[in-house]
Coordinates of C-alpha atoms in Angstrom, one line a residue:
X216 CA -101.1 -129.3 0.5
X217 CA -99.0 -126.5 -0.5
X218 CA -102.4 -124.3 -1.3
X219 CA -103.4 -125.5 2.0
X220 CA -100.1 -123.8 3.9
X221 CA -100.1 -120.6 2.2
X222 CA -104.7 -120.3 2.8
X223 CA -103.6 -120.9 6.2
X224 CA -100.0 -118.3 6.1
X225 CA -102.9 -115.7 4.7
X226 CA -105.2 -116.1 7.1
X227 CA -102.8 -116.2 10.1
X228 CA -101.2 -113.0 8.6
X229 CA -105.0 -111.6 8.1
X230 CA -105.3 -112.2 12.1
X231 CA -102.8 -110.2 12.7
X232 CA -102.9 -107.1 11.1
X233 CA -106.7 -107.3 12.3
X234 CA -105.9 -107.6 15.9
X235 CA -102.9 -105.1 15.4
X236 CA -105.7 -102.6 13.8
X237 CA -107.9 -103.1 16.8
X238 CA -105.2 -102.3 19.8
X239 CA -103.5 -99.8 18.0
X240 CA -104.0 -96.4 20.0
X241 CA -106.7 -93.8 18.1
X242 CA -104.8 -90.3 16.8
X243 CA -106.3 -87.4 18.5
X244 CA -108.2 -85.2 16.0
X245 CA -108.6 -81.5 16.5
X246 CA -112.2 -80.3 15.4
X247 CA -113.4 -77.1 14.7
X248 CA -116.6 -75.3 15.9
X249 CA -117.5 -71.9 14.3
X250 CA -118.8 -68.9 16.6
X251 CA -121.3 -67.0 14.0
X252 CA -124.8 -65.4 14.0
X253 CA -124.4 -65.8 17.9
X254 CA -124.4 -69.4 17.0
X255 CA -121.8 -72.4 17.8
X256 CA -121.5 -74.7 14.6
X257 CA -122.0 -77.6 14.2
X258 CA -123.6 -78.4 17.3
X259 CA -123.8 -80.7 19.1
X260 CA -119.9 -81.8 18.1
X261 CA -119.0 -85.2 18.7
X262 CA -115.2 -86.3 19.6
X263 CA -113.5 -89.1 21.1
X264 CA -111.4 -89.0 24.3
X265 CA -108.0 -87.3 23.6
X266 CA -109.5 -84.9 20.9
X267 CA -109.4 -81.0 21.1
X268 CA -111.9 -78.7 20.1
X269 CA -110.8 -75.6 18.8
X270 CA -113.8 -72.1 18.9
X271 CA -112.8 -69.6 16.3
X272 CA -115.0 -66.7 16.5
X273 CA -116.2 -64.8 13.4
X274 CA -118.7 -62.3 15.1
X275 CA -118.1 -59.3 15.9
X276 CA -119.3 -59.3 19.4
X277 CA -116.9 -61.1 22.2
X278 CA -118.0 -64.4 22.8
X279 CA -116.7 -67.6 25.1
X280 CA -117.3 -71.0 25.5
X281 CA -118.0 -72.1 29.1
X282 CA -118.4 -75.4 30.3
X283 CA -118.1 -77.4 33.5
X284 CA -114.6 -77.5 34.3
X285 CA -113.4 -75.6 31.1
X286 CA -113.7 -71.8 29.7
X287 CA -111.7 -70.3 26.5
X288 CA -112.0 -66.6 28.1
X289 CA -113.4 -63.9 25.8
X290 CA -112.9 -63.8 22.0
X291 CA -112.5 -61.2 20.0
X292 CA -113.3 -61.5 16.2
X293 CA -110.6 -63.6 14.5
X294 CA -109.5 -65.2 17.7
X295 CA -109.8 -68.8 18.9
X296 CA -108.9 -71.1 22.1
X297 CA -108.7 -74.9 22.4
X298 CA -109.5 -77.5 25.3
X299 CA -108.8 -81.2 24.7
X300 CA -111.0 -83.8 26.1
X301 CA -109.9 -86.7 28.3
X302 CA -112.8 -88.4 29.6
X303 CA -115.7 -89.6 27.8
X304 CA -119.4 -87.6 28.8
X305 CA -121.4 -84.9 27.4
X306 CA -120.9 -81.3 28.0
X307 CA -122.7 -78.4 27.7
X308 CA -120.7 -75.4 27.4
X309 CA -122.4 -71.1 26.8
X310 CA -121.4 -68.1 26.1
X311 CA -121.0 -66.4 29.6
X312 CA -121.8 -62.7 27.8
X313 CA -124.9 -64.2 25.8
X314 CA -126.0 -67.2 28.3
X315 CA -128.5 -67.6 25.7
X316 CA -125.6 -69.5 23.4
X317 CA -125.5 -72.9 23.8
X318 CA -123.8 -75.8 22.9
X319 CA -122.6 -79.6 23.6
X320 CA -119.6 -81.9 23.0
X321 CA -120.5 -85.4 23.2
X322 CA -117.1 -87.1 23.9
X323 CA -116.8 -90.8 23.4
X324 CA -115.0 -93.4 24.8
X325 CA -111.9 -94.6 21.9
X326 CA -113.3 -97.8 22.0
X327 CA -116.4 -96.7 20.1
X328 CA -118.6 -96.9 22.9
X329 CA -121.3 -94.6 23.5
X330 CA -120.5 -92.0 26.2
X331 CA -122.4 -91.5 29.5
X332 CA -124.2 -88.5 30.1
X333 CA -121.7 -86.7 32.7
X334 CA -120.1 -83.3 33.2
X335 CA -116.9 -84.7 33.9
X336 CA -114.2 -82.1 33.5
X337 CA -112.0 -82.3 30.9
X338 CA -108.0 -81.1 30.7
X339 CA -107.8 -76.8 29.9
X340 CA -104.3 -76.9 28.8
X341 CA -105.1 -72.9 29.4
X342 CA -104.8 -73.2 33.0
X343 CA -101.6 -75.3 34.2
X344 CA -101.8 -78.2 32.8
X345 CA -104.5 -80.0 35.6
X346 CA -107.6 -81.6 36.2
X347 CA -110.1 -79.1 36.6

């Protein structure tokens, strides 16, 4: 009987920490793309909803990342700009000086869902804070 109770205790206690695992909110990531041989690496990138992508560029030509609803302006060699990500979708961001740069981020939905193909805009914390 005793055995019984504490198979039971575990797997009560098992339930729990699964279900606590499963509601508990995802951390927002920060991933990296590279700017380089007038290339964006890796791409595509794939993120979840909340997470920022940061473009570091290491040519020495200008370059940008443009997208619907989001732009990190020019950068120089060295420099970098971030946008974070609130809605699941896929967006395909260029380079406005070399429109012949492309990329995507596929942003997914926390639950582990596959995202919709949308150009839903995401948050540019460069601009005040808004929906663009």
């Amino acid at each position: 009987m005793r055995r019984h109770r504490t198979a039971t205790l575990a797997s009560i206690g098992a339930a729990i920490v699964l279900a606590l695992a499963l509601t508990a909110p995802a951390i927002a990531a920060t991933r990296n793309v590279t700017i380089a041989g007038f290339a964006y690496s890796p791409n595509p990138i794939t993120i979840r909803v909340g997470d920022t992508v940061r473009w570091t560029n290491q040519d020495a030509a200008p370059h940008t990342a443009t997208g619907s609803g989001f732009d990190t302006g020019t950068l120089s060699q060295g420099a970098s700009r971030s946008v974070t990500f609130h809605s699941a979708g896929t967006f395909a961001y260029h380079c406005s000086i070399h429109p012949a740069m492309t990329g995507t981020v596929i942003v997914r939905a926390t639950s582990g869902g596959v995202a919709p193909n949308t150009d839903t805009a995401p948050l540019d914390p460069a601009h005040d804070g808004t929906w663009l």
